Coordinates of C-alpha atoms and ligand atoms in Angstrom, one line a residue:
M16 CA 18.1 2.8 -29.9
S17 CA 15.7 5.5 -28.7
S18 CA 17.8 8.3 -27.3
R19 CA 14.5 10.1 -26.5
V20 CA 13.4 7.4 -24.1
F21 CA 16.7 7.1 -22.4
D22 CA 16.9 10.9 -22.1
Y23 CA 13.6 10.7 -20.2
I24 CA 14.9 8.0 -18.0
A25 CA 18.1 10.0 -17.3
Q26 CA 15.9 13.0 -16.4
E27 CA 13.7 11.0 -14.1
E28 CA 16.8 9.5 -12.4
Q29 CA 18.2 13.0 -11.9
R30 CA 14.8 14.1 -10.4
Q31 CA 14.7 11.1 -8.1
Q32 CA 18.3 11.7 -6.9
T33 CA 17.9 15.4 -6.3
T34 CA 14.5 15.8 -4.6
V35 CA 13.3 15.0 -1.2
E36 CA 10.8 12.1 -1.8
L37 CA 8.1 12.0 0.9
I38 CA 5.3 10.2 -1.0
A39 CA 4.3 7.6 1.5
S40 CA 3.8 4.9 -1.1
E41 CA 7.1 5.2 -2.9
N42 CA 10.6 3.8 -2.2
F43 CA 13.9 3.3 -3.9
V44 CA 14.7 -0.3 -4.9
S45 CA 18.1 -1.9 -4.8
A46 CA 20.4 -2.3 -7.8
D47 CA 19.6 -6.1 -7.6
V48 CA 15.8 -5.5 -7.9
L49 CA 16.4 -3.2 -10.8
R50 CA 18.6 -5.8 -12.5
A51 CA 16.0 -8.5 -12.1
V52 CA 13.2 -6.4 -13.4
G53 CA 15.3 -5.3 -16.4
S54 CA 16.3 -8.8 -17.3
C55 CA 15.6 -11.2 -20.2
L56 CA 12.8 -12.7 -18.2
T57 CA 10.6 -10.0 -19.7
N58 CA 10.7 -12.1 -22.9
K59 CA 9.1 -15.2 -21.4
Y60 CA 5.4 -16.2 -21.6
S61 CA 4.3 -18.5 -18.8
E62 CA 0.5 -18.4 -18.4
G63 CA -0.5 -20.9 -15.8
Y64 CA 1.4 -21.9 -12.7
P65 CA 4.3 -24.2 -11.9
A66 CA 2.5 -27.6 -11.8
R67 CA 1.5 -28.6 -8.4
R68 CA -0.7 -31.7 -8.1
A69 CA -1.8 -30.7 -4.6
L70 CA -3.6 -27.6 -6.1
G71 CA -4.9 -29.5 -9.1
N72 CA -3.4 -27.1 -11.5
Q73 CA -2.3 -28.1 -15.0
G74 CA 1.0 -26.3 -15.1
R75 CA 1.9 -23.9 -17.9
Y76 CA 0.3 -23.2 -21.3
Y77 CA 3.8 -22.7 -22.9
G78 CA 7.0 -24.6 -23.4
G79 CA 10.3 -23.5 -22.1
C80 CA 9.1 -22.8 -18.6
A81 CA 11.5 -25.0 -16.7
V82 CA 13.5 -22.1 -15.4
V83 CA 10.6 -19.7 -14.6
D84 CA 8.8 -22.6 -12.8
Q85 CA 11.7 -22.8 -10.4
L86 CA 11.9 -19.0 -10.1
E87 CA 8.2 -18.7 -9.3
E88 CA 8.4 -21.5 -6.7
Y89 CA 11.4 -19.9 -5.2
C90 CA 9.7 -16.5 -5.0
I91 CA 6.7 -18.1 -3.3
A92 CA 8.9 -19.9 -0.7
R93 CA 10.7 -16.7 0.2
W94 CA 7.5 -14.7 0.8
K95 CA 6.2 -17.5 3.1
E96 CA 9.5 -17.2 5.0
V97 CA 9.2 -13.4 5.2
F98 CA 5.8 -13.5 6.8
H99 CA 6.4 -16.8 8.7
T100 CA 3.3 -18.3 7.2
D101 CA 1.9 -21.4 5.6
Y102 CA -0.7 -19.4 3.8
H103 CA -0.9 -20.1 0.1
V104 CA 0.9 -17.4 -1.9
N105 CA 0.2 -16.1 -5.4
V106 CA 3.0 -13.9 -6.7
Q107 CA 1.5 -13.1 -10.1
P108 CA -0.7 -10.0 -9.5
H109 CA 0.6 -7.1 -11.6
S110 CA -0.3 -4.6 -9.0
G111 CA -2.2 -4.1 -5.7
S112 CA -5.3 -3.2 -7.7
S113 CA -5.0 -6.4 -9.7
A114 CA -4.5 -8.4 -6.4
N115 CA -7.7 -6.8 -4.9
L116 CA -9.7 -7.4 -8.1
A117 CA -8.7 -11.1 -8.1
A118 CA -9.4 -11.5 -4.4
Y119 CA -12.9 -10.1 -4.8
F120 CA -13.4 -12.2 -7.9
A121 CA -12.4 -15.3 -6.0
L122 CA -14.6 -14.7 -2.9
L123 CA -17.6 -12.7 -4.1
Q124 CA -20.4 -12.5 -6.6
P125 CA -21.3 -9.1 -8.2
G126 CA -23.8 -7.4 -5.8
D127 CA -22.3 -9.0 -2.7
S128 CA -21.8 -6.6 0.2
I129 CA -18.4 -5.4 1.5
L130 CA -17.8 -3.4 4.6
S131 CA -14.6 -1.3 4.1
M132 CA -13.0 1.8 5.4
S133 CA -14.4 5.1 4.2
L134 CA -12.6 6.4 1.2
S135 CA -12.4 10.0 2.4
N136 CA -10.7 8.9 5.5
G137 CA -7.8 6.8 4.2
A138 CA -9.0 3.8 2.2
H139 CA -7.8 2.9 -1.3
L140 CA -9.6 3.4 -4.7
T141 CA -10.2 -0.4 -4.9
H142 CA -11.9 -0.4 -1.5
G143 CA -15.2 0.7 -3.0
S144 CA -14.7 4.0 -4.8
P145 CA -17.8 4.6 -7.0
V146 CA -15.5 5.3 -10.0
N147 CA -13.6 2.0 -9.5
F148 CA -14.7 -1.6 -10.4
S149 CA -15.1 -2.3 -6.7
G150 CA -17.7 0.4 -6.2
K151 CA -19.5 -0.5 -9.4
L152 CA -19.6 -4.3 -8.9
Y153 CA -20.2 -4.6 -5.2
D154 CA -22.6 -3.3 -2.6
M155 CA -20.2 -1.1 -0.6
H156 CA -20.6 0.1 3.0
F157 CA -18.1 2.1 4.9
Y158 CA -16.9 2.3 8.5
D159 CA -15.2 5.5 9.6
V160 CA -12.7 7.1 11.9
D161 CA -13.7 8.9 15.1
E162 CA -13.3 12.6 15.7
N163 CA -9.6 12.1 16.6
G164 CA -8.9 10.2 13.4
F165 CA -8.7 6.7 14.9
I166 CA -10.7 3.8 13.3
D167 CA -13.9 3.5 15.2
Y168 CA -13.8 -0.3 15.9
D169 CA -17.1 -0.3 17.9
A170 CA -19.0 1.4 15.1
M171 CA -17.4 -1.0 12.6
A172 CA -18.6 -4.0 14.6
R173 CA -22.1 -2.5 15.0
M174 CA -22.3 -2.0 11.2
A175 CA -21.1 -5.6 10.6
R176 CA -23.9 -6.9 12.9
T177 CA -26.5 -4.8 11.1
L178 CA -25.3 -5.3 7.6
R179 CA -24.0 -8.9 7.8
P180 CA -21.6 -8.2 4.9
K181 CA -20.1 -11.0 2.8
L182 CA -16.7 -9.5 3.3
I183 CA -15.0 -7.2 5.8
L184 CA -12.0 -5.4 4.5
A185 CA -9.2 -3.8 6.6
G186 CA -6.5 -1.7 5.2
A187 CA -5.7 1.9 4.2
S188 CA -3.5 4.2 2.1
A189 CA -3.5 7.1 4.6
Y190 CA -3.9 5.8 8.1
S191 CA -1.0 6.4 10.5
R192 CA -1.9 4.2 13.4
I193 CA -1.7 0.5 14.2
I194 CA -4.6 -1.4 12.7
D195 CA -6.1 -3.8 15.2
Y196 CA -6.7 -6.8 12.8
R197 CA -8.1 -8.8 15.7
R198 CA -11.0 -6.5 16.1
F199 CA -11.9 -7.0 12.5
A200 CA -11.4 -10.7 12.6
D201 CA -13.7 -10.9 15.7
A202 CA -16.4 -8.9 13.8
A203 CA -16.1 -11.1 10.8
R204 CA -16.3 -14.3 12.9
E205 CA -19.3 -13.0 14.8
T206 CA -21.2 -12.1 11.6
G207 CA -20.1 -14.9 9.3
A208 CA -18.2 -12.6 7.0
L209 CA -15.0 -13.3 5.2
F210 CA -12.1 -11.2 6.4
M211 CA -9.6 -9.6 3.9
V212 CA -6.7 -7.4 4.7
D213 CA -5.0 -5.1 2.2
M214 CA -1.7 -4.5 4.0
A215 CA 0.0 -2.7 1.0
H216 CA 1.2 0.3 3.0
V217 CA 2.4 -1.5 6.2
A218 CA 3.6 -4.8 4.7
G219 CA 7.2 -3.9 5.3
L220 CA 6.4 -3.1 8.9
V221 CA 4.6 -6.5 9.3
A222 CA 7.6 -8.3 7.8
A223 CA 9.9 -6.6 10.3
D224 CA 7.5 -7.0 13.3
E225 CA 6.9 -3.3 13.6
H226 CA 3.2 -3.7 13.0
P227 CA 0.9 -6.6 14.1
S228 CA 0.5 -9.3 11.5
P229 CA -2.8 -10.2 9.9
F230 CA -1.6 -13.8 9.2
G231 CA -3.7 -16.3 11.2
L232 CA -6.6 -13.7 11.4
A233 CA -7.5 -12.9 7.8
D234 CA -8.8 -15.3 5.2
V235 CA -7.1 -13.3 2.4
I236 CA -4.3 -10.8 2.5
T237 CA -3.2 -8.6 -0.4
T238 CA -0.3 -6.3 -0.7
T239 CA 1.8 -4.4 -3.2
T240 CA 5.6 -5.1 -3.2
H241 CA 6.8 -1.6 -3.9
K242 CA 6.0 0.5 -0.8
T243 CA 7.5 -0.3 2.5
L244 CA 8.5 -3.8 1.2
R245 CA 10.9 -1.9 -1.2
G246 CA 10.5 -4.3 -4.1
P247 CA 9.4 -3.9 -7.7
R248 CA 6.0 -2.4 -8.6
G249 CA 3.6 -5.4 -8.2
G250 CA 1.2 -7.3 -6.0
L251 CA 0.9 -10.5 -4.0
I252 CA -2.0 -12.4 -2.6
F253 CA -1.9 -14.7 0.5
C254 CA -4.8 -16.9 1.5
R255 CA -5.8 -19.7 3.8
P256 CA -4.8 -23.0 2.0
E257 CA -8.5 -23.9 1.5
L258 CA -8.9 -20.8 -0.7
A259 CA -5.8 -21.4 -2.8
K260 CA -7.5 -22.8 -5.9
R261 CA -10.1 -20.1 -6.0
I262 CA -7.5 -17.4 -5.6
D263 CA -5.2 -18.9 -8.2
S264 CA -8.1 -19.3 -10.7
A265 CA -9.2 -15.7 -10.1
V266 CA -5.7 -14.4 -10.9
F267 CA -5.2 -16.6 -13.9
P268 CA -7.3 -17.1 -16.0
G269 CA -9.9 -15.0 -14.1
T270 CA -8.4 -11.5 -14.3
Q271 CA -4.9 -11.8 -15.9
G272 CA -3.0 -13.5 -18.7
G273 CA 0.7 -14.0 -18.7
P274 CA 2.6 -13.3 -15.5
L275 CA 5.5 -10.9 -15.5
Q276 CA 8.4 -13.2 -14.8
H277 CA 10.9 -10.3 -14.7
V278 CA 8.8 -8.7 -11.9
I279 CA 8.4 -12.0 -10.1
A280 CA 12.2 -12.2 -10.2
G281 CA 12.3 -8.7 -8.7
K282 CA 9.8 -9.7 -6.0
A283 CA 12.0 -12.7 -5.1
V284 CA 15.0 -10.4 -4.7
A285 CA 12.9 -8.1 -2.5
A286 CA 11.9 -11.1 -0.4
E287 CA 15.5 -12.1 0.0
E288 CA 16.3 -8.6 1.1
A289 CA 13.3 -8.4 3.5
L290 CA 14.8 -11.5 5.2
T291 CA 18.0 -9.7 6.2
P292 CA 18.7 -8.1 9.5
A293 CA 19.5 -4.9 7.6
F294 CA 15.8 -4.7 6.5
R295 CA 14.6 -4.9 10.1
T296 CA 17.0 -2.1 11.0
Y297 CA 15.7 -0.1 8.0
I298 CA 12.0 -0.5 8.9
H299 CA 12.7 0.4 12.5
A300 CA 14.4 3.6 11.3
V301 CA 11.5 4.4 9.0
V302 CA 9.0 4.3 11.9
A303 CA 11.4 6.2 14.2
N304 CA 11.9 8.9 11.5
S305 CA 8.2 9.2 10.9
R306 CA 7.6 9.8 14.6
A307 CA 10.4 12.3 14.8
M308 CA 9.1 14.3 11.9
A309 CA 5.5 14.2 13.0
D310 CA 6.5 15.3 16.5
E311 CA 8.5 18.2 15.0
F312 CA 5.5 19.4 13.1
T313 CA 3.4 19.2 16.3
A314 CA 6.1 21.2 18.2
M315 CA 5.9 23.9 15.5
G316 CA 2.2 24.1 16.1
Y317 CA 0.9 22.0 13.2
K318 CA -2.0 19.6 13.6
V319 CA -1.0 16.0 12.9
V320 CA -4.0 13.8 12.4
T321 CA -4.5 11.5 15.5
G322 CA -1.7 13.5 17.1
G323 CA 1.1 11.3 15.8
T324 CA 2.0 8.1 14.0
D325 CA 2.8 4.5 14.6
N326 CA 4.0 3.7 11.1
H327 CA 5.8 5.1 8.0
M328 CA 3.5 8.0 7.4
F329 CA 1.3 10.7 8.9
L330 CA -1.2 13.3 7.7
L331 CA -0.7 17.0 8.3
D332 CA -4.1 18.7 8.7
L333 CA -3.8 22.2 7.2
T334 CA -7.4 23.3 7.9
D335 CA -6.4 25.9 10.5
T336 CA -3.9 27.4 8.1
G337 CA -6.4 28.0 5.4
L338 CA -4.0 26.4 2.9
T339 CA -5.1 23.6 0.6
G340 CA -3.2 20.4 0.1
K341 CA -3.0 21.1 -3.6
Q342 CA -1.4 24.5 -3.0
V343 CA 1.2 23.0 -0.6
Q344 CA 2.0 20.0 -2.9
E345 CA 2.6 22.4 -5.8
A346 CA 4.7 24.9 -3.8
L347 CA 6.8 22.1 -2.4
D348 CA 7.2 20.5 -5.8
G349 CA 8.8 23.7 -6.9
A350 CA 11.2 23.6 -3.9
G351 CA 12.3 20.0 -4.6
I352 CA 10.2 18.3 -1.9
T353 CA 7.7 15.7 -3.3
L354 CA 4.6 14.7 -1.4
N355 CA 0.9 14.4 -2.1
K356 CA -2.3 16.2 -1.1
N357 CA -4.7 14.1 0.9
C358 CA -8.1 14.5 2.5
V359 CA -8.1 14.7 6.3
P360 CA -10.9 13.3 8.5
G361 CA -14.0 15.5 8.1
D362 CA -12.4 17.4 5.2
R363 CA -14.7 20.0 3.7
R364 CA -12.6 20.5 0.6
S365 CA -12.8 18.3 -2.5
P366 CA -10.3 15.5 -3.2
F367 CA -8.9 17.8 -5.9
Q368 CA -8.0 20.4 -3.3
T369 CA -8.0 18.7 0.1
S370 CA -7.1 20.2 3.5
G371 CA -4.1 18.0 4.1
V372 CA -0.9 16.5 2.9
R373 CA 0.4 12.9 3.4
I374 CA 4.1 12.6 4.4
G375 CA 6.0 9.3 4.4
T376 CA 9.6 8.4 5.4
A377 CA 10.2 5.1 3.7
A378 CA 12.0 6.4 0.6
M379 CA 14.3 9.0 2.2
T380 CA 15.2 6.5 5.0
T381 CA 16.4 4.2 2.2
R382 CA 18.5 7.2 1.1
G383 CA 20.1 7.3 4.5
Y384 CA 18.1 10.2 6.1
T385 CA 18.2 10.2 9.9
A386 CA 15.6 11.6 12.3
E387 CA 17.6 14.9 12.3
D388 CA 17.4 15.1 8.5
F389 CA 13.6 14.6 8.7
R390 CA 13.3 17.3 11.4
R391 CA 15.3 19.6 9.1
V392 CA 12.9 18.9 6.2
A393 CA 10.0 19.6 8.5
H394 CA 11.5 23.1 9.1
R395 CA 12.0 23.6 5.3
I396 CA 8.3 22.7 4.8
D397 CA 7.3 25.1 7.5
A398 CA 9.3 27.9 6.0
M399 CA 7.7 27.3 2.6
L400 CA 4.2 27.2 4.1
R401 CA 4.8 30.6 5.7
T402 CA 5.2 32.1 2.3
L403 CA 1.8 30.9 1.1
S404 CA -1.5 32.8 1.4
P405 CA -4.7 31.0 2.4
A406 CA -6.8 29.9 -0.6
E407 CA -10.3 31.3 -1.0
N408 CA -13.3 29.3 -1.6
A409 CA -11.1 26.3 -2.4
A410 CA -13.8 23.9 -1.3
D411 CA -15.7 24.6 -4.5
K412 CA -12.8 24.6 -7.0
R413 CA -12.1 21.7 -9.3
A414 CA -8.6 21.8 -10.7
Ligands
DSN18 N1 -1.9 5.0 -4.7 C1 -1.2 4.4 -3.6 C2 -0.9 5.3 -2.5 O1 -0.4 6.3 -2.9 O2 -1.1 5.1 -1.4 C3 -2.0 3.2 -3.1 O3 -2.0 2.2 -4.1

């Protein structure tokens, strides 16, 4: 037995239990999710899919899959229920990035054009970063936010008309407002593009009806399961039934081998939990807490990007303070408050420094924090920021 490894786990458990966790993409799973992910299912190989004649798949490539076949079907059925959808569901992606890779692989050829949100203003690495497979394999074009930080839907639609992209992508890692999926769907329909949504950040809100749903509008929807959905680290893909075979083939054998049945079990538990009234209450509190904290910062004179939030997170724009996001992240780390630096719209500092920080309420709401607790943390952050001196020439530094 490796006491070293279990020491590290104990240390991390202690860190998680004693810090204020404000990273917008993190959460704390239930004991049942942990139990499923730590189960004997990790021992099982099950390349392929539970045999379904309707999809023309051949079943598994290994024996002994009778139980995991039922488990995977059960997981699929629960996620359909969570999102009230008859879209096809693939529960095998190992992560959100794997889900996006498979979705592109299913729908596009290398060199095809994608219209996606600009990376510096809130999109994810897999939405076309030049250092990511998405930016290397596809012809990426980016729509942006307006001067107030809101998605510029008119400009996006104009770009779609000019570019006629093969795919329009909606979704973000650092956008605090409702995303109007209908505007994207209209642009896609008008220009003959496929429409894909990466709802990783807001999936829990969609499940609890706190954010408009992309189902019925998008051709393909990807998500992670570990953010606001509060499940294990992993991905899911939903698609219109006519795309099912392409999506399944793109996941396996296209981009992955054996699925992680222990994680699929954790995803199934998370879906069961997302179906409970308690989950709706939780997500409602996440959004209310995010609003309360953003409003408290505004009241203290800070600039919140877009002036507020509709979801589980917001961006604090530190440009006027002269502080960098990196400086603030590091100082708060030392004070037991965990968040991450983030570019803000029009940021003149590098992504290594940034002029902002991203703050999320999903994890600490799970821990039982109320709006008053989040206001108190806002004041602790303010007190810490007052002790820092503005960085000089931070725009040029690489750290
Ligand atoms: N890296 C994640 C985030 O922090 O938003 C997205 O996958």
